[in-house]
Amino acid sequence: MDFLTSIPSFLVNEILSVPAFLIGIITAVGLAAMKRPGGQIIGGAIKATLGFLLIGAGATLVVASLEPLGAMITGATGAQGVVPTNEAIVGIAQEKFGSQVAWIMIAGFAISLLLARFTPLRYVFLTGHHVLFMATMVTIIFASAGWDSWLAILLGSLGLAIVMVSLPAFAHPFTRKITGDDSIAIGHFGTAGYVAAAAVGKAVGKNSRSTEDMKLPEGLRFLRDSMVSTALSMALMYMVLAILFMVRAGTEEAFTAFEDGASSVGNYLVQSFTQGLQFGVAVAVILFGVRTVLGELVPAFQGIAKKVVPGAIPALDCPIVFPYAQNAVLIGFIFSFLGGLAGLAILSVWLNPAFGLALILPGLVPHFFTGGAAGVYGNATGGRRGAMLGAFVNGLLITFLPSILLGVLGEFGGENTTFGDADFGWFGIAIGTSAHAGLAVGVIGVLVVYAIILFGAIAVQKKFVDGVSITPISAATETSVDAPATPAVAATAYPKILPPEGAPQPPRAAEI
């Protein structure tokens, strides 16, 4: 019996939970399906794997840069509460439910391929770590409701498969506006925030210019380089918060914001400024990784589309949209974080005293990644106003939803951490509320939730994706790598982002 559980645990923990390996395997399968030479299959798989490792390296750098900033924010504001961290709660749950999570993840991925093959939802969800996170959350919820392991695995894997193929469909009408084609979809469980941002952008963004069309005085043209503007903006944020922390708490406590401490006020400020610059480097690494993996994965996926899942679209992690509107990423991060602060204020003043909801501190990592992507989606439908207000709404969502989600996590609701992204929140609340209503009612309720999601996604797919043709758009003429002024320019400046030759180009800002 131990042997049977060790095999799926190994596959999940050592292979499938590592997005880079999963992407490499998928790339190799696609190239093999296209009957490419063995050397090209190996090279393409390795390059795609390296691209995802670059994204991971950039994400690690982002997290490292944001840790002292989080300490500064807490010190400057004095706020205390729960910080949503997917990795933390997954690590806690793995000790108790590791084998169930493994079986739900493997069975869920297999069922998702069947759904992609036999329904209009032709999306293959490739963000492996998010699949692991969702499998863990579903396991926690069903276990806390007292369900038997076999029932939790059966319904858990079905639910996981449904959200893996359905959520990319809900976002795809807006993803098309960003990419200009069907070469990629969004495969990240922050989809509710992206759809909300796009909807807000459409409502408020009439005649609002794209974030990528910001005009700067001649002396500030260097800020059109996204890496420079991101680094300087973050460095300024670090400096302001560092000073506020020092004024409020004193130098001795402020110096502890950095792992090795600071020896003087000057050293403290210099370290703060340096961390901001390192953030800019981290974003540049992520963008390079995205370009690298897409250069290999998109062509290879043609083979999978023809042989395994005809018409398949790879659903990838949220940084996949960052290169299409790089200014919107930074704007989205800032305004999502502001939304998180506003949500924290509402929880503190009203919802916590009235209903006992936990205070959710704005974690900078989820606000950067989901807020940045929300900014891109909001910009696609509503320009600058859409990017700002859409990301602000995303910030509210990833503050209120995790707070409510704690109520259906059973004993794990007291771990001072929870799942952070929007889809974990609404999906967990929906199935958790049903599951805790009793076994018979719970099973029926969960199946009803699944049916609403699946058939709703199919309806969106048929009406807003399959029923809407894509008009090829000519590429922009400007190709300066240092100054991608529009999504089209960004795409032509970074050709590795683009789908195979001959596919439509991303739209211009004016056309968005």
Coordinates of C-alpha atoms in Angstrom, one line a residue:
M1 CA 0.0 0.0 0.0
D2 CA 2.9 2.3 0.8
F3 CA 4.2 1.6 -2.7
L4 CA 1.0 2.6 -4.3
T5 CA 0.9 5.9 -2.5
S6 CA 4.6 6.7 -3.0
I7 CA 4.3 6.6 -6.8
P8 CA 1.7 9.4 -7.1
S9 CA 3.4 11.3 -4.3
F10 CA 6.7 11.2 -6.2
L11 CA 5.0 12.3 -9.4
V12 CA 3.2 15.2 -7.7
N13 CA 6.0 16.4 -5.4
E14 CA 9.0 15.9 -7.7
I15 CA 7.6 16.2 -11.2
L16 CA 4.1 17.6 -11.7
S17 CA 4.3 20.3 -9.0
V18 CA 7.4 21.7 -10.7
P19 CA 6.0 23.9 -13.6
A20 CA 9.3 23.8 -15.4
F21 CA 9.4 20.0 -15.7
L22 CA 5.7 19.9 -16.7
I23 CA 6.3 22.5 -19.4
G24 CA 9.4 20.6 -20.7
I25 CA 7.4 17.4 -20.9
I26 CA 4.5 19.0 -22.7
T27 CA 7.0 20.7 -25.1
A28 CA 8.7 17.3 -25.8
V29 CA 5.3 15.6 -26.4
G30 CA 4.3 18.3 -28.8
L31 CA 7.5 18.2 -30.8
A32 CA 7.4 14.4 -30.9
A33 CA 3.8 14.6 -32.2
M34 CA 5.1 16.8 -35.0
K35 CA 7.8 14.1 -35.7
R36 CA 10.7 16.5 -35.1
P37 CA 14.2 15.0 -34.9
G38 CA 15.3 13.7 -31.5
G39 CA 17.9 16.5 -31.0
Q40 CA 15.3 19.1 -31.6
I41 CA 12.8 17.5 -29.2
I42 CA 15.5 17.4 -26.5
G43 CA 16.7 20.9 -27.2
G44 CA 13.2 22.4 -27.3
A45 CA 12.2 20.7 -24.1
I46 CA 15.3 21.8 -22.3
K47 CA 14.9 25.4 -23.5
A48 CA 11.3 25.5 -22.5
T49 CA 12.3 24.1 -19.1
L50 CA 15.0 26.7 -18.7
G51 CA 12.5 29.5 -19.6
F52 CA 10.2 28.4 -16.8
L53 CA 13.2 28.2 -14.5
L54 CA 14.0 31.8 -15.4
I55 CA 10.4 32.8 -14.5
G56 CA 10.9 31.0 -11.2
A57 CA 14.2 32.6 -10.6
G58 CA 12.7 36.0 -11.3
A59 CA 9.8 35.2 -8.9
T60 CA 12.3 34.2 -6.2
L61 CA 14.0 37.5 -6.7
V62 CA 10.7 39.4 -6.5
V63 CA 9.8 37.6 -3.2
A64 CA 13.3 38.3 -1.8
S65 CA 12.9 42.0 -2.7
L66 CA 9.4 42.2 -1.3
E67 CA 10.1 40.7 2.1
P68 CA 11.8 43.8 3.6
L69 CA 9.2 46.0 2.0
G70 CA 6.5 43.9 3.8
A71 CA 8.3 44.4 7.1
M72 CA 8.5 48.2 6.4
I73 CA 4.7 48.4 5.6
T74 CA 3.8 46.5 8.8
G75 CA 6.2 48.6 10.8
A76 CA 5.0 51.9 9.3
T77 CA 1.3 51.1 9.7
G78 CA 1.3 48.9 12.8
A79 CA -1.2 46.5 11.1
Q80 CA -1.3 42.9 12.3
G81 CA -3.3 40.0 10.8
V82 CA -3.3 37.0 8.4
V83 CA -1.0 37.1 5.4
P84 CA -2.4 34.8 2.6
T85 CA 0.5 32.6 1.4
N86 CA -0.4 29.6 -0.8
E87 CA 2.9 27.8 -0.3
A88 CA 2.7 28.1 3.5
I89 CA -0.7 26.5 3.9
V90 CA 0.0 23.8 1.3
G91 CA 3.2 22.9 3.2
I92 CA 1.2 22.5 6.4
A93 CA -1.5 20.4 4.7
Q94 CA 0.9 18.1 2.9
E95 CA 2.0 16.5 6.2
K96 CA -1.5 15.3 6.9
F97 CA -3.2 14.9 3.4
G98 CA -0.2 14.3 1.1
S99 CA -1.5 11.1 -0.6
Q100 CA -5.0 12.5 -1.1
V101 CA -3.7 15.7 -2.7
A102 CA -1.5 13.6 -5.0
W103 CA -4.3 11.4 -6.2
I104 CA -6.6 14.5 -6.7
M105 CA -3.9 16.3 -8.7
I106 CA -3.1 13.3 -11.0
A107 CA -6.7 12.3 -11.6
G108 CA -7.8 15.9 -12.0
F109 CA -5.2 16.5 -14.7
A110 CA -6.3 13.4 -16.6
I111 CA -9.9 14.4 -16.4
S112 CA -9.1 17.9 -17.6
L113 CA -7.5 16.4 -20.7
L114 CA -10.7 14.4 -21.4
L115 CA -12.8 17.6 -20.9
A116 CA -10.5 19.5 -23.2
R117 CA -10.8 16.7 -25.8
F118 CA -14.6 16.2 -25.7
T119 CA -16.0 19.7 -24.9
P120 CA -15.6 23.1 -26.5
L121 CA -13.2 24.1 -23.7
R122 CA -9.9 23.2 -25.4
Y123 CA -7.6 24.6 -22.7
V124 CA -4.7 22.6 -21.2
F125 CA -3.9 24.1 -17.8
L126 CA -0.1 24.0 -17.4
T127 CA 0.5 26.0 -14.2
G128 CA 1.5 23.0 -12.2
H129 CA 2.0 24.6 -8.8
H130 CA -1.5 26.2 -8.9
V131 CA -2.9 22.8 -9.7
L132 CA -1.2 21.5 -6.6
F133 CA -2.5 24.5 -4.5
M134 CA -6.1 23.9 -5.7
A135 CA -5.9 20.2 -5.1
T136 CA -4.7 20.9 -1.6
M137 CA -7.5 23.4 -0.9
V138 CA -10.2 21.0 -2.1
T139 CA -8.7 18.2 0.1
I140 CA -8.7 20.4 3.2
I141 CA -12.3 21.5 2.6
F142 CA -13.7 18.0 2.0
A143 CA -11.7 16.5 4.9
S144 CA -12.8 19.2 7.3
A145 CA -16.4 18.4 6.3
G146 CA -15.8 14.8 7.4
W147 CA -16.0 13.1 4.0
D148 CA -14.3 9.8 3.4
S149 CA -11.1 9.8 1.4
W150 CA -12.5 8.0 -1.6
L151 CA -15.3 10.5 -1.9
A152 CA -13.0 13.5 -1.4
I153 CA -10.7 12.2 -4.2
L154 CA -13.6 11.5 -6.6
L155 CA -15.3 14.8 -6.3
G156 CA -12.1 16.7 -5.7
S157 CA -10.5 15.5 -8.9
L158 CA -13.6 16.3 -10.8
G159 CA -13.8 19.8 -9.4
L160 CA -10.2 20.4 -10.1
A161 CA -10.5 19.3 -13.7
I162 CA -13.6 21.5 -14.3
V163 CA -11.9 24.7 -13.0
M164 CA -8.7 23.9 -15.0
V165 CA -10.6 24.0 -18.3
S166 CA -13.4 26.4 -17.4
L167 CA -11.6 29.4 -15.8
P168 CA -9.3 30.1 -18.9
A169 CA -12.6 30.2 -21.0
F170 CA -14.1 32.9 -18.8
A171 CA -11.0 35.1 -19.2
H172 CA -10.3 34.3 -22.9
P173 CA -12.5 36.9 -24.5
F174 CA -10.3 39.5 -22.7
T175 CA -7.1 37.5 -23.1
R176 CA -7.6 37.8 -26.9
K177 CA -7.7 41.6 -26.6
I178 CA -4.2 41.4 -25.0
T179 CA -2.6 38.9 -27.3
G180 CA -4.6 39.4 -30.5
D181 CA -4.9 35.6 -31.1
D182 CA -5.6 32.2 -29.6
S183 CA -2.0 31.2 -29.1
I184 CA -2.2 31.3 -25.3
A185 CA -4.7 31.5 -22.5
I186 CA -4.4 32.5 -18.9
G187 CA -4.0 29.5 -16.6
H188 CA -3.9 30.9 -13.1
F189 CA -6.3 30.8 -10.2
G190 CA -6.6 34.6 -10.0
T191 CA -9.0 34.6 -13.0
A192 CA -11.9 36.2 -11.1
G193 CA -9.7 39.2 -10.5
Y194 CA -8.6 39.5 -14.1
V195 CA -12.2 39.2 -15.4
A196 CA -13.4 41.8 -12.9
A197 CA -10.5 44.1 -13.9
A198 CA -11.4 43.7 -17.6
A199 CA -15.1 44.3 -16.8
V200 CA -14.3 47.4 -14.7
G201 CA -12.0 48.7 -17.5
K202 CA -14.8 48.3 -20.0
A203 CA -17.2 50.2 -17.8
V204 CA -14.9 53.1 -16.9
G205 CA -12.3 53.3 -19.6
K206 CA -14.1 55.0 -22.5
N207 CA -11.6 57.2 -24.4
S208 CA -8.9 56.4 -21.8
R209 CA -5.5 56.0 -23.5
S210 CA -3.3 52.9 -23.0
T211 CA -0.8 52.8 -20.2
E212 CA 1.8 52.1 -22.9
D213 CA 1.1 55.4 -24.6
M214 CA 2.3 57.5 -21.7
K215 CA 4.3 60.4 -23.1
L216 CA 7.3 61.7 -21.2
P217 CA 9.3 64.9 -21.5
E218 CA 12.5 64.5 -23.6
G219 CA 14.6 64.5 -20.5
L220 CA 12.7 61.6 -19.0
R221 CA 12.5 59.4 -22.1
F222 CA 14.8 56.9 -20.4
L223 CA 11.8 56.0 -18.3
R224 CA 10.3 54.3 -21.3
D225 CA 12.6 51.4 -20.7
S226 CA 10.3 49.3 -18.5
M227 CA 13.2 47.9 -16.5
V228 CA 14.4 51.4 -15.6
S229 CA 11.0 52.8 -14.8
T230 CA 10.0 49.7 -12.7
A231 CA 13.3 49.8 -10.7
L232 CA 13.1 53.6 -10.0
S233 CA 9.4 53.4 -9.0
M234 CA 10.0 50.6 -6.6
A235 CA 13.2 52.2 -5.2
L236 CA 11.1 55.4 -4.5
M237 CA 8.5 53.3 -2.8
Y238 CA 11.1 51.6 -0.6
M239 CA 12.7 54.9 0.4
V240 CA 9.4 56.4 1.4
L241 CA 8.3 53.4 3.5
A242 CA 11.8 53.0 5.0
I243 CA 11.7 56.6 6.2
L244 CA 8.1 56.2 7.6
F245 CA 9.1 53.0 9.4
M246 CA 12.1 54.7 10.9
V247 CA 10.1 57.8 12.0
R248 CA 7.3 55.6 13.6
A249 CA 9.3 52.8 15.2
G250 CA 12.8 54.2 15.6
T251 CA 16.1 53.3 13.9
E252 CA 16.8 50.2 16.0
E253 CA 13.5 48.4 15.0
A254 CA 13.6 49.8 11.4
F255 CA 17.1 48.3 10.8
T256 CA 15.6 44.8 11.4
A257 CA 13.7 45.0 8.1
F258 CA 16.8 43.5 6.4
E259 CA 18.0 40.0 7.1
D260 CA 21.5 41.2 8.1
G261 CA 20.2 44.4 9.7
A262 CA 21.7 47.8 9.0
S263 CA 24.6 49.5 10.6
S264 CA 23.6 53.1 10.2
V265 CA 20.8 55.3 8.8
G266 CA 22.8 55.8 5.6
N267 CA 23.3 52.0 5.2
Y268 CA 19.6 51.4 5.9
L269 CA 18.5 53.9 3.2
V270 CA 21.1 52.6 0.7
Q271 CA 19.9 49.0 1.2
S272 CA 16.3 50.2 0.7
F273 CA 17.2 51.9 -2.6
T274 CA 19.1 48.8 -3.7
Q275 CA 16.2 46.5 -3.0
G276 CA 14.0 48.6 -5.3
L277 CA 16.6 48.3 -8.1
Q278 CA 16.8 44.5 -7.5
F279 CA 13.0 44.4 -8.0
G280 CA 13.5 45.9 -11.5
V281 CA 16.1 43.2 -12.2
A282 CA 13.6 40.5 -11.0
V283 CA 10.9 41.7 -13.4
A284 CA 13.3 41.8 -16.3
V285 CA 14.3 38.1 -15.6
I286 CA 10.6 37.1 -15.5
L287 CA 9.9 38.8 -18.9
F288 CA 13.0 37.1 -20.4
G289 CA 11.8 33.8 -19.1
V290 CA 8.3 34.3 -20.6
R291 CA 9.8 35.1 -24.0
T292 CA 12.0 32.0 -23.9
V293 CA 9.3 29.5 -22.9
L294 CA 6.8 30.9 -25.4
G295 CA 9.4 30.7 -28.2
E296 CA 9.4 26.9 -27.7
L297 CA 6.1 26.0 -26.2
V298 CA 3.7 27.7 -28.7
P299 CA 5.2 26.0 -31.8
A300 CA 5.3 22.6 -29.9
F301 CA 1.7 23.0 -28.9
Q302 CA 0.7 22.7 -32.5
G303 CA 1.6 19.1 -32.3
I304 CA -0.5 18.5 -29.2
A305 CA -3.4 20.4 -30.9
K306 CA -3.3 18.1 -33.9
K307 CA -2.6 14.7 -32.2
V308 CA -4.0 14.8 -28.7
V309 CA -6.4 17.6 -28.1
P310 CA -7.4 19.2 -31.5
G311 CA -7.4 23.0 -31.3
A312 CA -5.8 22.9 -27.8
I313 CA -4.6 26.2 -26.3
P314 CA -2.0 26.2 -23.5
A315 CA -3.2 28.0 -20.4
L316 CA -0.1 29.5 -18.7
D317 CA 0.8 31.4 -15.5
C318 CA -0.1 35.1 -15.1
P319 CA 3.3 36.6 -16.0
I320 CA 2.6 35.4 -19.5
V321 CA 0.7 38.6 -20.2
F322 CA 3.2 40.9 -18.6
P323 CA 5.2 41.7 -21.8
Y324 CA 2.1 42.9 -23.6
A325 CA 1.6 46.0 -21.4
Q326 CA 4.6 46.4 -19.1
N327 CA 3.6 49.8 -17.7
A328 CA 0.2 48.3 -16.8
V329 CA 2.0 45.7 -14.7
L330 CA 3.5 48.3 -12.4
I331 CA 0.4 50.4 -12.2
G332 CA -1.7 47.2 -11.5
F333 CA 0.6 46.2 -8.7
I334 CA 0.4 49.6 -7.0
F335 CA -3.4 50.0 -7.3
S336 CA -4.0 46.3 -6.3
F337 CA -2.0 47.0 -3.2
L338 CA -4.0 50.2 -2.5
G339 CA -7.1 48.1 -2.9
G340 CA -5.7 45.7 -0.3
L341 CA -5.1 48.5 2.1
A342 CA -8.6 49.8 1.6
G343 CA -10.0 46.3 2.1
L344 CA -7.9 46.0 5.3
A345 CA -9.4 49.3 6.6
I346 CA -12.9 48.0 5.9
L347 CA -12.2 44.8 7.7
S348 CA -10.7 46.6 10.6
V349 CA -13.5 49.2 11.0
W350 CA -16.6 47.2 10.1
L351 CA -16.4 43.5 9.1
N352 CA -14.1 42.3 11.9
P353 CA -16.1 43.9 14.7
A354 CA -19.4 43.0 13.2
F355 CA -18.9 39.5 11.8
G356 CA -15.5 38.4 13.2
L357 CA -13.8 38.2 9.8
A358 CA -10.0 37.9 10.1
L359 CA -7.8 40.9 9.1
I360 CA -6.1 40.1 5.8
L361 CA -2.8 42.0 5.4
P362 CA -1.9 42.8 1.8
G363 CA 0.8 40.4 0.8
L364 CA 3.0 42.0 -1.8
V365 CA 3.7 38.8 -3.8
P366 CA 0.0 38.1 -4.7
H367 CA -0.6 41.8 -5.2
F368 CA 2.4 42.0 -7.6
F369 CA 1.5 39.0 -9.7
T370 CA -2.3 39.1 -9.7
G371 CA -2.4 42.9 -9.5
G372 CA 0.1 43.2 -12.4
A373 CA -2.0 40.9 -14.5
A374 CA -5.2 42.6 -13.5
G375 CA -3.6 45.9 -14.7
V376 CA -2.9 44.3 -18.1
Y377 CA -6.5 43.1 -18.4
G378 CA -7.9 46.4 -17.2
N379 CA -5.7 48.3 -19.7
A380 CA -6.8 46.0 -22.5
T381 CA -10.5 47.1 -22.1
G382 CA -10.2 50.5 -20.5
G383 CA -6.7 52.0 -20.8
R384 CA -5.2 53.7 -17.9
R385 CA -8.4 54.1 -15.9
G386 CA -9.1 50.5 -16.5
A387 CA -5.7 49.4 -15.3
M388 CA -5.9 51.5 -12.1
L389 CA -9.5 50.8 -11.1
G390 CA -9.5 47.2 -12.4
A391 CA -6.4 46.4 -10.3
F392 CA -7.9 48.2 -7.3
V393 CA -11.0 45.9 -7.5
N394 CA -8.6 42.9 -7.7
G395 CA -7.0 44.1 -4.5
L396 CA -10.3 44.2 -2.8
L397 CA -11.2 40.7 -4.0
I398 CA -7.9 39.1 -2.7
T399 CA -8.5 40.8 0.6
F400 CA -12.2 39.9 1.3
L401 CA -12.3 36.5 -0.2
P402 CA -9.4 35.0 1.8
S403 CA -11.0 36.3 5.0
I404 CA -14.3 34.6 4.3
L405 CA -12.5 31.4 3.1
L406 CA -11.0 30.8 6.5
G407 CA -14.5 29.9 7.8
V408 CA -14.6 26.7 5.6
L409 CA -11.1 25.4 6.1
G410 CA -11.8 23.7 9.4
E411 CA -8.8 23.4 11.7
F412 CA -6.6 25.0 9.0
G413 CA -8.6 28.2 9.4
G414 CA -6.5 28.9 12.5
E415 CA -3.1 28.6 10.9
N416 CA -2.7 32.4 10.5
T417 CA -2.3 31.9 6.7
T418 CA -4.7 31.0 3.9
F419 CA -4.9 30.7 0.1
G420 CA -4.4 34.1 -1.5
D421 CA -5.6 34.3 -5.1
A422 CA -9.2 35.2 -6.0
D423 CA -10.3 31.8 -7.5
F424 CA -9.3 29.9 -4.3
G425 CA -11.5 32.3 -2.4
W426 CA -14.8 32.1 -4.3
F427 CA -14.5 28.5 -5.4
G428 CA -13.5 27.4 -1.9
I429 CA -16.4 29.3 -0.3
A430 CA -18.9 27.8 -2.8
I431 CA -17.9 24.2 -2.3
G432 CA -17.0 24.6 1.4
T433 CA -20.5 26.0 2.2
S434 CA -22.1 23.1 0.3
A435 CA -19.8 20.4 1.8
H436 CA -20.5 21.5 5.4
A437 CA -24.3 21.3 4.9
G438 CA -24.3 17.5 5.5
L439 CA -23.1 14.6 3.3
A440 CA -26.1 14.1 1.0
V441 CA -26.9 17.8 0.7
G442 CA -23.2 18.6 0.4
V443 CA -22.5 16.2 -2.5
I444 CA -25.5 17.5 -4.4
G445 CA -24.5 21.1 -3.7
V446 CA -21.0 20.6 -4.8
L447 CA -22.1 18.9 -8.0
V448 CA -24.5 21.8 -8.7
V449 CA -21.5 24.3 -8.2
Y450 CA -19.5 22.2 -10.7
A451 CA -22.3 22.1 -13.2
I452 CA -22.8 25.9 -13.1
I453 CA -19.1 26.5 -13.6
L454 CA -18.7 24.0 -16.5
F455 CA -21.8 24.9 -18.4
G456 CA -21.3 28.6 -17.8
A457 CA -17.8 28.3 -19.3
I458 CA -19.1 26.4 -22.3
A459 CA -21.7 29.2 -22.9
V460 CA -19.0 31.9 -22.7
Q461 CA -16.8 29.9 -25.0
K462 CA -19.5 29.4 -27.6
K463 CA -20.8 33.0 -27.5
F464 CA -17.8 35.1 -26.9
V465 CA -14.8 33.0 -28.2
D466 CA -16.0 30.6 -30.9
G467 CA -18.7 32.9 -32.0
V468 CA -16.3 35.9 -32.5
S469 CA -13.8 35.9 -35.3
I470 CA -10.3 37.3 -34.9
T471 CA -9.2 40.0 -37.3
P472 CA -5.5 39.9 -38.1
I473 CA -3.8 43.1 -37.1
S474 CA -0.6 44.3 -38.8
A475 CA 2.4 44.8 -36.6
A476 CA 3.6 48.2 -35.5
T477 CA 6.5 49.7 -37.4
E478 CA 8.4 50.9 -34.3
T479 CA 10.6 48.2 -32.8
S480 CA 12.8 49.8 -30.2
V481 CA 13.5 47.3 -27.5
D482 CA 14.0 50.1 -25.0
A483 CA 10.8 51.9 -25.7
P484 CA 7.8 49.5 -26.3
A485 CA 5.1 52.2 -26.4
T486 CA 2.1 49.9 -27.2
P487 CA 1.3 46.3 -26.8
A488 CA 2.0 45.8 -30.6
V489 CA 5.3 47.6 -30.2
A490 CA 6.2 45.4 -27.2
A491 CA 5.4 42.3 -29.2
T492 CA 7.5 43.3 -32.2
A493 CA 10.3 44.4 -29.9
Y494 CA 10.3 41.0 -28.3
P495 CA 9.7 38.5 -31.1
K496 CA 10.0 35.5 -28.8
I497 CA 6.6 36.4 -27.4
L498 CA 4.8 36.0 -30.7
P499 CA 3.1 32.9 -31.9
P500 CA 4.4 31.0 -34.9
E501 CA 5.1 33.0 -38.1
G502 CA 1.9 34.1 -39.8
A503 CA -0.3 34.3 -36.8
P504 CA -2.1 37.6 -35.9
Q505 CA -0.1 40.2 -34.0
P506 CA -1.2 41.8 -30.7
P507 CA -3.5 44.8 -31.1
R508 CA -2.4 48.4 -31.0
A509 CA -3.4 50.4 -28.0
A510 CA -5.9 52.4 -30.0
E511 CA -7.6 49.3 -31.2
I512 CA -7.8 47.9 -27.7

